[in-house]
Amino acid sequence: MNIFRRPAVHYGKTPRPETPYQKAAQVWDERIGSARVQARNWRLMAFGSLILSAGLAASLVWQLARGNVVPWVVQVDRLGEVQATAPAIAGYKPTDPQIAWHLARFIEQVRSIPADPVILRQDWLRAYEWTTDQGAAALNDYARANDPFSRISKQQVAVEIS
């Protein structure tokens, strides 16, 4: 038995052909028969792949419908190295240094005036991300009173909070 040769496909015992026409018919039947077997195998493979992909799609939809998303809190140091990771809980209370850092960053974004107006705009948009509707109204009032965009060409302000 050679592993590189396929076994011949036989559908049953066929009688020996008696005429050249019967021999030609038998050769034709063997050709068509092997093509039909190959087509059937490909069809089975295609339907199997279709069933497999439908099953995977259904399992993906089921997994997404469960809604088991768990947010995580990752604490990093000044250099960006991870110090602590834990799942976020509803009653999480930030520490005083964490609150101080975020407040300092917010004040830097609002009070600093860089030379580039694009950076100033980005700072203000980031500051607005931290505010509620009432806080946004207060920031609007502050911006109208001090107009940081008109001061760009006149002065630069760098804020350092210690």
Coordinates of N, CA and C in Angstrom, one line a residue, residues 88-95:
A88 N -12.2 47.1 39.3 CA -12.8 48.3 39.8 C -14.1 47.9 40.6
I89 N -14.3 48.5 41.7 CA -15.5 48.2 42.5 C -16.3 49.5 42.6
A90 N -17.5 49.3 42.9 CA -18.4 50.5 42.9 C -18.1 51.5 44.0
G91 N -17.7 51.0 45.2 CA -17.4 51.9 46.3 C -15.9 52.3 46.4
Y92 N -15.2 52.4 45.2 CA -13.8 52.8 45.2 C -13.6 54.2 45.6
K93 N -12.7 54.4 46.6 CA -12.4 55.8 47.0 C -11.0 56.0 46.7
P94 N -10.7 57.0 45.8 CA -9.3 57.4 45.5 C -8.6 57.9 46.7
T95 N -7.3 57.7 46.7 CA -6.5 58.2 47.8 C -6.3 59.7 47.6

